[in-house]
PDB file of C-alpha atoms in Angstrom:
ATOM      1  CA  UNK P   1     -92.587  58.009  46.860  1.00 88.00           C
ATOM      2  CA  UNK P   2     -90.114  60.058  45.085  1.00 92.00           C
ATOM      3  CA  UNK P   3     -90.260  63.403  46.548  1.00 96.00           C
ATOM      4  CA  UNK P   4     -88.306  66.944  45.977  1.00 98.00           C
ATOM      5  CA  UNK P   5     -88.763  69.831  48.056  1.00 98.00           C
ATOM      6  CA  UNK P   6     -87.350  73.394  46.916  1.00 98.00           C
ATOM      7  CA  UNK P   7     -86.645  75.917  49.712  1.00 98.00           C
ATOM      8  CA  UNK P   8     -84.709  79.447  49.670  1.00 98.00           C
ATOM      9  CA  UNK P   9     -86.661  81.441  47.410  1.00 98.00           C
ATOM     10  CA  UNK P  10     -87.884  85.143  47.881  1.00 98.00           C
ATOM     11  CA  UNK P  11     -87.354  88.848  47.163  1.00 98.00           C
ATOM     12  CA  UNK P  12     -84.050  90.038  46.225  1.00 98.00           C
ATOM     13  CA  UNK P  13     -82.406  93.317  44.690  1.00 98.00           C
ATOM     14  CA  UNK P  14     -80.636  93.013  42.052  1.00 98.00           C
ATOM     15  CA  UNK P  15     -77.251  92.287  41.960  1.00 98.00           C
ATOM     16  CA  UNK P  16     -78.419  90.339  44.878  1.00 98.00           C
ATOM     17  CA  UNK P  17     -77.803  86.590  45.895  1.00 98.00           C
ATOM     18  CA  UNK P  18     -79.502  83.543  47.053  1.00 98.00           C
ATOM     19  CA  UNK P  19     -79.186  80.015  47.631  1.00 98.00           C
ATOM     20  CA  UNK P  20     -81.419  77.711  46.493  1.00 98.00           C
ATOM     21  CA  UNK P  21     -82.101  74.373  47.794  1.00 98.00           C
ATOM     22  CA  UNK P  22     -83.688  71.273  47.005  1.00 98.00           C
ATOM     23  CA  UNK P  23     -84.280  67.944  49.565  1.00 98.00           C
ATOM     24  CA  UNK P  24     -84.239  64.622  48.017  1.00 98.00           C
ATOM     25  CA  UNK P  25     -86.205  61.535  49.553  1.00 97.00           C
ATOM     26  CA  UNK P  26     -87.784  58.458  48.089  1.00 95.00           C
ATOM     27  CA  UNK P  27     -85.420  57.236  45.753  1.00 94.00           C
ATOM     28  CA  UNK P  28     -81.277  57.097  45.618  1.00 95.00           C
ATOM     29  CA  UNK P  29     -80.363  60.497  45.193  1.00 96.00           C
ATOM     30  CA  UNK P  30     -76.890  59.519  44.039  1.00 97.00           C
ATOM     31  CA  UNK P  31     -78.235  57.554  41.353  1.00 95.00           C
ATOM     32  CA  UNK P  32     -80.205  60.838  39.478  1.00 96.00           C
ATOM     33  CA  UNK P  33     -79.018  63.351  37.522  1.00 96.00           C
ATOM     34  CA  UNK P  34     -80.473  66.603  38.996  1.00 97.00           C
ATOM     35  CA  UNK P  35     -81.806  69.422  36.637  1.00 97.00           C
ATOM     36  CA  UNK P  36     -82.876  73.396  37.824  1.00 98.00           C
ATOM     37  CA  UNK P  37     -85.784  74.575  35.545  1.00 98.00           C
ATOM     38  CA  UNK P  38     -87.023  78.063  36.150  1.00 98.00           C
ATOM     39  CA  UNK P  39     -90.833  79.446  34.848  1.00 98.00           C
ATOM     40  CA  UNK P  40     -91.338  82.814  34.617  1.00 98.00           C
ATOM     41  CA  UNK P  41     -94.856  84.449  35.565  1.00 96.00           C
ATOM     42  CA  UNK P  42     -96.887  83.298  32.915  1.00 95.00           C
ATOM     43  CA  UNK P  43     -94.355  81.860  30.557  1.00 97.00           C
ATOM     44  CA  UNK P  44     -92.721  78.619  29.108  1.00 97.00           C
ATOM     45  CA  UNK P  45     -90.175  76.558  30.692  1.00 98.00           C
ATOM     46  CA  UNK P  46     -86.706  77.579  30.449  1.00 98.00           C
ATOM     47  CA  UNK P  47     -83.966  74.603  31.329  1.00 97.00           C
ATOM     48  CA  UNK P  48     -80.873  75.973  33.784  1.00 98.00           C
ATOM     49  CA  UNK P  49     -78.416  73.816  34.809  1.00 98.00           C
ATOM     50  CA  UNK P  50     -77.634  70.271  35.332  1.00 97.00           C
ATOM     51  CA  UNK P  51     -75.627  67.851  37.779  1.00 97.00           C
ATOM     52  CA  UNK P  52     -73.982  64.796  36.886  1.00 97.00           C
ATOM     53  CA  UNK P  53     -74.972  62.145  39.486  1.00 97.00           C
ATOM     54  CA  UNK P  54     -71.424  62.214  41.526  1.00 97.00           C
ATOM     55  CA  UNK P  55     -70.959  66.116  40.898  1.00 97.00           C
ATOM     56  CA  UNK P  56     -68.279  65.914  38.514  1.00 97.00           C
ATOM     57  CA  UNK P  57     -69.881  67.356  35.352  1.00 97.00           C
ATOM     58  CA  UNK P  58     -72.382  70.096  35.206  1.00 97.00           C
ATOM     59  CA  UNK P  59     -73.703  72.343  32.530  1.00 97.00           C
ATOM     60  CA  UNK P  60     -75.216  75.855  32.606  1.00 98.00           C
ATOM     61  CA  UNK P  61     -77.631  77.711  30.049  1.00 97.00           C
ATOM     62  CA  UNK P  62     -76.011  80.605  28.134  1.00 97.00           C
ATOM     63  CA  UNK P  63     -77.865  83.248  30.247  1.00 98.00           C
ATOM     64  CA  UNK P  64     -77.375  82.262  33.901  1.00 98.00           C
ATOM     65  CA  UNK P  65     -73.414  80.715  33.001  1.00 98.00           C
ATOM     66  CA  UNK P  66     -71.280  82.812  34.977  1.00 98.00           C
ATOM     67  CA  UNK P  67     -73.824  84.228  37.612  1.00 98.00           C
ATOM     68  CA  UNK P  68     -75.381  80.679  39.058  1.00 98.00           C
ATOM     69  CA  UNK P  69     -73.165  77.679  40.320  1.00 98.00           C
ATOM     70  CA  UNK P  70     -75.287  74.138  40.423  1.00 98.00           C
ATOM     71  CA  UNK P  71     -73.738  71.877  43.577  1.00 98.00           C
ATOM     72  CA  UNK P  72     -75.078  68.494  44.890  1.00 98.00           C
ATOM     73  CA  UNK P  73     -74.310  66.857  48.388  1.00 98.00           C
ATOM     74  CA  UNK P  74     -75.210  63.188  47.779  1.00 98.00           C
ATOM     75  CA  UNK P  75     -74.665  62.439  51.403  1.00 98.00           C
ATOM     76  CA  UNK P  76     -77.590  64.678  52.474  1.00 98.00           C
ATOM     77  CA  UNK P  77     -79.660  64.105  49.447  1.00 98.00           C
ATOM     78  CA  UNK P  78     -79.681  67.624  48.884  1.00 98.00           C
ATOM     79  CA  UNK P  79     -79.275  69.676  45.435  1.00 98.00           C
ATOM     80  CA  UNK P  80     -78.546  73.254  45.249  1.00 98.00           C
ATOM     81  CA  UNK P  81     -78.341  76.546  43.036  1.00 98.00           C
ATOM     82  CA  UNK P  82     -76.518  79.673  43.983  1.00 98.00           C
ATOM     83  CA  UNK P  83     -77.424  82.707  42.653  1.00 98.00           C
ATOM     84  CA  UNK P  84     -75.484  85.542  41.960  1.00 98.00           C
ATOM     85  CA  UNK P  85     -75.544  88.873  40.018  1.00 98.00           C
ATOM     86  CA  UNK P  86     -79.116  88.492  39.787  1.00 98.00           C
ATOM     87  CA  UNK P  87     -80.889  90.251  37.385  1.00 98.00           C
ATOM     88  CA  UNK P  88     -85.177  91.073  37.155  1.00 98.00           C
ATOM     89  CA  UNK P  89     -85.172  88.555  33.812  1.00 98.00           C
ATOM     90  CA  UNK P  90     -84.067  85.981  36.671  1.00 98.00           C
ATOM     91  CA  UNK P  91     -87.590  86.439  38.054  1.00 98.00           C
ATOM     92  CA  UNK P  92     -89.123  83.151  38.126  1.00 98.00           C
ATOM     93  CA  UNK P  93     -90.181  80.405  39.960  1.00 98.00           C
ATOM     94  CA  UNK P  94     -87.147  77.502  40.298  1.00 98.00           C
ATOM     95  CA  UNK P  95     -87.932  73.975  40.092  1.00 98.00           C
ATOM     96  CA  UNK P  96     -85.564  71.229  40.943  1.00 98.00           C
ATOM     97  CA  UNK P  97     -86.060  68.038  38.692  1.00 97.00           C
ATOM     98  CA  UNK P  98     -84.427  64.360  38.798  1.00 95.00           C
ATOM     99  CA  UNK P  99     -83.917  61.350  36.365  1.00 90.00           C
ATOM    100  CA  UNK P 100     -81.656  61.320  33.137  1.00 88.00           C
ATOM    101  CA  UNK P 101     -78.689  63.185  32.214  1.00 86.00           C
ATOM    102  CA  UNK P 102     -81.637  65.049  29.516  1.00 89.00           C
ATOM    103  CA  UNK P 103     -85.106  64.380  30.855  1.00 91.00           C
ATOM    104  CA  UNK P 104     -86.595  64.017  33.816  1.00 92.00           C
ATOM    105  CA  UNK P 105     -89.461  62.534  35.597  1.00 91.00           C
ATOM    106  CA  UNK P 106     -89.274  64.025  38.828  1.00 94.00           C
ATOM    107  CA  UNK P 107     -89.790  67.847  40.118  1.00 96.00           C
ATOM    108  CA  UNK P 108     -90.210  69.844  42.749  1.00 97.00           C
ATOM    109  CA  UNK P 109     -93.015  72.138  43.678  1.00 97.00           C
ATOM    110  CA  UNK P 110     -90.970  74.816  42.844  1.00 98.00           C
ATOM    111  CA  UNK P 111     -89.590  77.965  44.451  1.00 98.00           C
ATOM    112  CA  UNK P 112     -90.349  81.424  43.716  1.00 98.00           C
ATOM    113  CA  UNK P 113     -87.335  84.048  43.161  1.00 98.00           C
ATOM    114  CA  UNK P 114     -88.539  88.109  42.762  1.00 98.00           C
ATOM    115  CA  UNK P 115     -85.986  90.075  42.060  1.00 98.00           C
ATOM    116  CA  UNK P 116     -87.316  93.649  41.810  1.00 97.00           C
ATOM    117  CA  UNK P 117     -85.982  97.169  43.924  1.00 96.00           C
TER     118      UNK P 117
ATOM    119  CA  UNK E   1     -80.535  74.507  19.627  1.00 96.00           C
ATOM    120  CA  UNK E   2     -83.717  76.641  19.170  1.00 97.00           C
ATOM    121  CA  UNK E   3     -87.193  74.843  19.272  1.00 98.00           C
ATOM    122  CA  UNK E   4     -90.194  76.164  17.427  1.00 98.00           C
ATOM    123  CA  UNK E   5     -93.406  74.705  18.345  1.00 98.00           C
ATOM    124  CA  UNK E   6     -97.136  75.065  16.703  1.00 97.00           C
ATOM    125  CA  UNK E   7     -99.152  75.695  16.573  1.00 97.00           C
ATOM    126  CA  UNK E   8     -99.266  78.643  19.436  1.00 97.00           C
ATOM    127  CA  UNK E   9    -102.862  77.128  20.006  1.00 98.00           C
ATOM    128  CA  UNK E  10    -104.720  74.242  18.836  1.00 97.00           C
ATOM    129  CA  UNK E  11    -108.243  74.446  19.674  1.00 97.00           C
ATOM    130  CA  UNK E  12    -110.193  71.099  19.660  1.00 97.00           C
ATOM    131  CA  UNK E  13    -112.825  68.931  20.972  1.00 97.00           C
ATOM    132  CA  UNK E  14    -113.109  66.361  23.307  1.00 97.00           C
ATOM    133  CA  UNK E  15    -112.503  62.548  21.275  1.00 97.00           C
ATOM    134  CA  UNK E  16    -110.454  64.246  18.511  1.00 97.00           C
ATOM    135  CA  UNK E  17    -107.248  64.256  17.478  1.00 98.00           C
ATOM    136  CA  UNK E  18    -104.388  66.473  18.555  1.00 98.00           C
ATOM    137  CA  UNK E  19    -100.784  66.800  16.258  1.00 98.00           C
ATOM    138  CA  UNK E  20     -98.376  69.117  17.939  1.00 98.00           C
ATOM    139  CA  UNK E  21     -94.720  69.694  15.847  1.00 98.00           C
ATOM    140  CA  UNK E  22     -91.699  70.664  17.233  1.00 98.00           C
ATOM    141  CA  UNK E  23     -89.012  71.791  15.051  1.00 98.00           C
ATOM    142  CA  UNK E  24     -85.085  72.388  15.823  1.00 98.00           C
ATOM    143  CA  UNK E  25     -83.231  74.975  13.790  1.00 98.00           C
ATOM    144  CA  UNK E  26     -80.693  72.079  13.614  1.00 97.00           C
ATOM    145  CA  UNK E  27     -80.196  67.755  14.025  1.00 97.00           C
ATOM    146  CA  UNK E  28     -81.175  66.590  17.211  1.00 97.00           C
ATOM    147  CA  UNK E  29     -78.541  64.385  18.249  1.00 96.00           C
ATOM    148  CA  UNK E  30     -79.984  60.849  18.673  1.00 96.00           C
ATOM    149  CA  UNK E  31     -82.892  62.033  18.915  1.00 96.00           C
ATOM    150  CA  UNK E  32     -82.700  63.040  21.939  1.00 97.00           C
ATOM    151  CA  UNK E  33     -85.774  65.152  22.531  1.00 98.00           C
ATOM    152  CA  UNK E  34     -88.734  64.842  25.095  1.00 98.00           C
ATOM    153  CA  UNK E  35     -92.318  66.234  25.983  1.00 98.00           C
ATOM    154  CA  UNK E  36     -93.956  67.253  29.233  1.00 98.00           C
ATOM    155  CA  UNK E  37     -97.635  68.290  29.541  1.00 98.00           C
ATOM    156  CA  UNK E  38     -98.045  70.856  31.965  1.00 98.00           C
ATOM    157  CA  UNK E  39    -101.541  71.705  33.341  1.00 97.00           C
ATOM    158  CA  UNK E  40    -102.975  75.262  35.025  1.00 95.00           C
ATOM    159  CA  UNK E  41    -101.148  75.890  38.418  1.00 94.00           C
ATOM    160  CA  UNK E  42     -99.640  71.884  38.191  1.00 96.00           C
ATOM    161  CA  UNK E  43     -95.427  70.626  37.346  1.00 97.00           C
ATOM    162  CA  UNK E  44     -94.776  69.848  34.215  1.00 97.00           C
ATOM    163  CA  UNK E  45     -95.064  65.807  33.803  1.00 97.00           C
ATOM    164  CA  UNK E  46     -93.065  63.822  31.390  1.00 97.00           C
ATOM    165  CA  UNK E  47     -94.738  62.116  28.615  1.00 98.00           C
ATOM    166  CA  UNK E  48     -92.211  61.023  26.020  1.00 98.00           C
ATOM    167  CA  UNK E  49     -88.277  60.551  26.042  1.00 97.00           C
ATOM    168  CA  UNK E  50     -86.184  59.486  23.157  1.00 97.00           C
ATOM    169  CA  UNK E  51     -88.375  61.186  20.655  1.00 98.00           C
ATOM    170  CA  UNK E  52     -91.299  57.914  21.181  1.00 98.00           C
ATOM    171  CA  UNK E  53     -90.854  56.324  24.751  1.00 98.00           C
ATOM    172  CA  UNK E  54     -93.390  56.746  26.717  1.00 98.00           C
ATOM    173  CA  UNK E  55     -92.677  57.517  30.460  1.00 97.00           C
ATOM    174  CA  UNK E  56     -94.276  55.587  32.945  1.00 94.00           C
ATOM    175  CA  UNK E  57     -97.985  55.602  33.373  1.00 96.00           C
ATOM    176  CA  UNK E  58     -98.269  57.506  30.595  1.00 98.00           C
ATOM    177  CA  UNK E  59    -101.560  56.443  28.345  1.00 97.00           C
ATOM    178  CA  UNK E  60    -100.615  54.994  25.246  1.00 97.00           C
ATOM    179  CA  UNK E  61    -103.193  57.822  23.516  1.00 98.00           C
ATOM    180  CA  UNK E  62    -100.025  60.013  23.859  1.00 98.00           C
ATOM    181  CA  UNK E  63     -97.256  59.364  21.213  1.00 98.00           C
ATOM    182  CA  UNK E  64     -93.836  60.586  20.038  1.00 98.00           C
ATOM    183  CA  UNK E  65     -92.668  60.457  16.415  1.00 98.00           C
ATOM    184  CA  UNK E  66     -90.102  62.139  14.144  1.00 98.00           C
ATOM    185  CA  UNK E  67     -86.227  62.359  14.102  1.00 97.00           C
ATOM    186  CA  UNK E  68     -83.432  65.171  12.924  1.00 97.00           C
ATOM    187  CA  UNK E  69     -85.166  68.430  13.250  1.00 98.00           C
ATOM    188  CA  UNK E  70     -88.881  67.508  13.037  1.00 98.00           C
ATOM    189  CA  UNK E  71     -90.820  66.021  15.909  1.00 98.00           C
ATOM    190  CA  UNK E  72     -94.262  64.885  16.798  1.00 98.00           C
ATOM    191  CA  UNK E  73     -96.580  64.985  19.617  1.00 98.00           C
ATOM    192  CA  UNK E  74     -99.845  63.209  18.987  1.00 98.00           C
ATOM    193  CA  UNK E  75    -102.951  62.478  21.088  1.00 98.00           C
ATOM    194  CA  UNK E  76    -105.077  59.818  19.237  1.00 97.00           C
ATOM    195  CA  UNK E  77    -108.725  60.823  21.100  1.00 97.00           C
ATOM    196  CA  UNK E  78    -108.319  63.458  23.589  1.00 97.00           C
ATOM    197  CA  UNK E  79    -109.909  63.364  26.917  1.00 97.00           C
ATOM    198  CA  UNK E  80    -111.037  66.447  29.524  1.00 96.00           C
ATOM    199  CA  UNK E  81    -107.631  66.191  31.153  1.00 96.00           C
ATOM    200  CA  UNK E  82    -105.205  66.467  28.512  1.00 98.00           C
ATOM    201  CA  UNK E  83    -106.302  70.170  27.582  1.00 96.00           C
ATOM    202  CA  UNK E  84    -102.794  71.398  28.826  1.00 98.00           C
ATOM    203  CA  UNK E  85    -100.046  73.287  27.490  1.00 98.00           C
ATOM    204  CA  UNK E  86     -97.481  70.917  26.267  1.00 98.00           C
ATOM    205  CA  UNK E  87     -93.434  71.704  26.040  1.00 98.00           C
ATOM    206  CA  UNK E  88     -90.779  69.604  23.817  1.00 98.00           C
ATOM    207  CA  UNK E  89     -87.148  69.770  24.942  1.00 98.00           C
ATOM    208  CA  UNK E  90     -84.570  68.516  23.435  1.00 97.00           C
ATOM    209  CA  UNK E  91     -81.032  67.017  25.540  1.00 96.00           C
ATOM    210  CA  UNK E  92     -78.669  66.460  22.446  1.00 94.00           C
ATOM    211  CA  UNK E  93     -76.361  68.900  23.544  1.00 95.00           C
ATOM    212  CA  UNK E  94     -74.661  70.105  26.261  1.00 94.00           C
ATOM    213  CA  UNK E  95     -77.475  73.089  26.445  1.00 95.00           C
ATOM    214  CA  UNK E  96     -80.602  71.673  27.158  1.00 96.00           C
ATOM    215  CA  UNK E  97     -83.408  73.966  25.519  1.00 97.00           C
ATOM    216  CA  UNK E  98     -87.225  73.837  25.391  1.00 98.00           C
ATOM    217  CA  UNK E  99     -89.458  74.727  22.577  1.00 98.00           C
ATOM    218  CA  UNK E 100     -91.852  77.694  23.633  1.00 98.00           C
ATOM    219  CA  UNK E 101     -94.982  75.267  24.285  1.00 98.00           C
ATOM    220  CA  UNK E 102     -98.214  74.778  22.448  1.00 98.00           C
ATOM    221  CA  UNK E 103    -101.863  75.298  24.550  1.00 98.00           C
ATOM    222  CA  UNK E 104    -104.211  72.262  23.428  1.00 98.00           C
ATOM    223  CA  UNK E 105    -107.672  74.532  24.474  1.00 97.00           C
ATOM    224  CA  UNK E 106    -110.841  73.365  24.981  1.00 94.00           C
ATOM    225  CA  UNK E 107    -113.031  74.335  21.270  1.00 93.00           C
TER     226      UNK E 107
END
């Protein structure tokens, strides 16, 4: 079974960083374009950033470009998302997703990020 | 690309019939643009890709319709487990964006 598990989540200042990491298993992890998604409390879905399968291409939304950096090890199976600069609108929980360069049929549980003083 | 979805809330009985729209405030490119359903507390699941493909294992009571800026979600007879709030997204551009969701409610 395809599985993705999210880890490194939790309370941060702002202008604070964190890592963000997501663990691949159950499928070819080289083979999927890998997606962040974020949810705020009791909102809609807002899309992130994406990964190219071998790493080579990657795209940001307008309000994280800059601040968060999307990486991939495809020798660990392992997907990540570091944070920087954050801000309390980055509140939110993180999820990873996998499948096509645009859609995806895969995610994570998800990851909570607070960022609050 | 900005997508507009309604209505907010579409209220309806079990065994009826559910049309969601999703609008873009410009051409989706190939019509690249999907749905997810997303239930209480639950990750979102994909329904449709390419505007009318279903996913896998998705029940063919769920379709996708429409192309350029106006887009379809319809549920021919809904059942007790598709009261969910459902998100379209399209992937025509080098943003990805989601529309802001529509709740399918119990009436």
């Amino acid at each position: 079974d395809v599985q993705l598990v999210e880890s490194g989540g939790g309370l941060v200042q702002p202008g604070g960083s964190l890592r963000l990491s997501c663990a691949a298993s159950g499928f070819t992890f080289s083979n999927y374009w890998m997606h962040w998604v974020r949810q705020a409390p009791g909102k809609g879905l807002e899309w992130v950033s994406r990964i190219k399968t071998d790493g080579s291409y990657t795209t940001y939304a307008d309000s994280v470009k800059g601040r968060f950096t999307i990486s991939r090890d495809n020798a660990k199976n392992m997907l990540y998302l570091q944070l920087n600069s954050l801000r309390a609108e980055d509140t939110a929980v993180y999820y990873c997703a996998g499948g096509d360069s645009g859609f995806y049929s895969s995610w994570g549980q998800g990851t909570l990020v607070t960022v609050s003083s | 690309i900005v997508l507009t979805q309604s209505p907010g809330t579409l209220s309806l009985s079990p065994g009826e019939r559910a049309t969601l729209s999703c609008t873009a405030s410009q051409s989706v490119s190939n019509n690249y643009l999907a749905w997810y359903q997303q239930k209480l507390g639950q990750v979102p699941r994909l329904l449709i890709y390419h505007a009318s493909s279903r996913a896998t294992g998705i029940p063919d009571r769920f379709s996708g319709s429409g192309s350029g800026t106006d887009f379809t979600l319809t549920i021919s007879r809904l059942e007790p487990e598709d009261f969910a709030v459902y998100y379209c997204q399209q992937y025509g551009t080098s943003v990805l964006t989601f529309g802001g969701g529509t709740k399918v409610e119990i009436k």
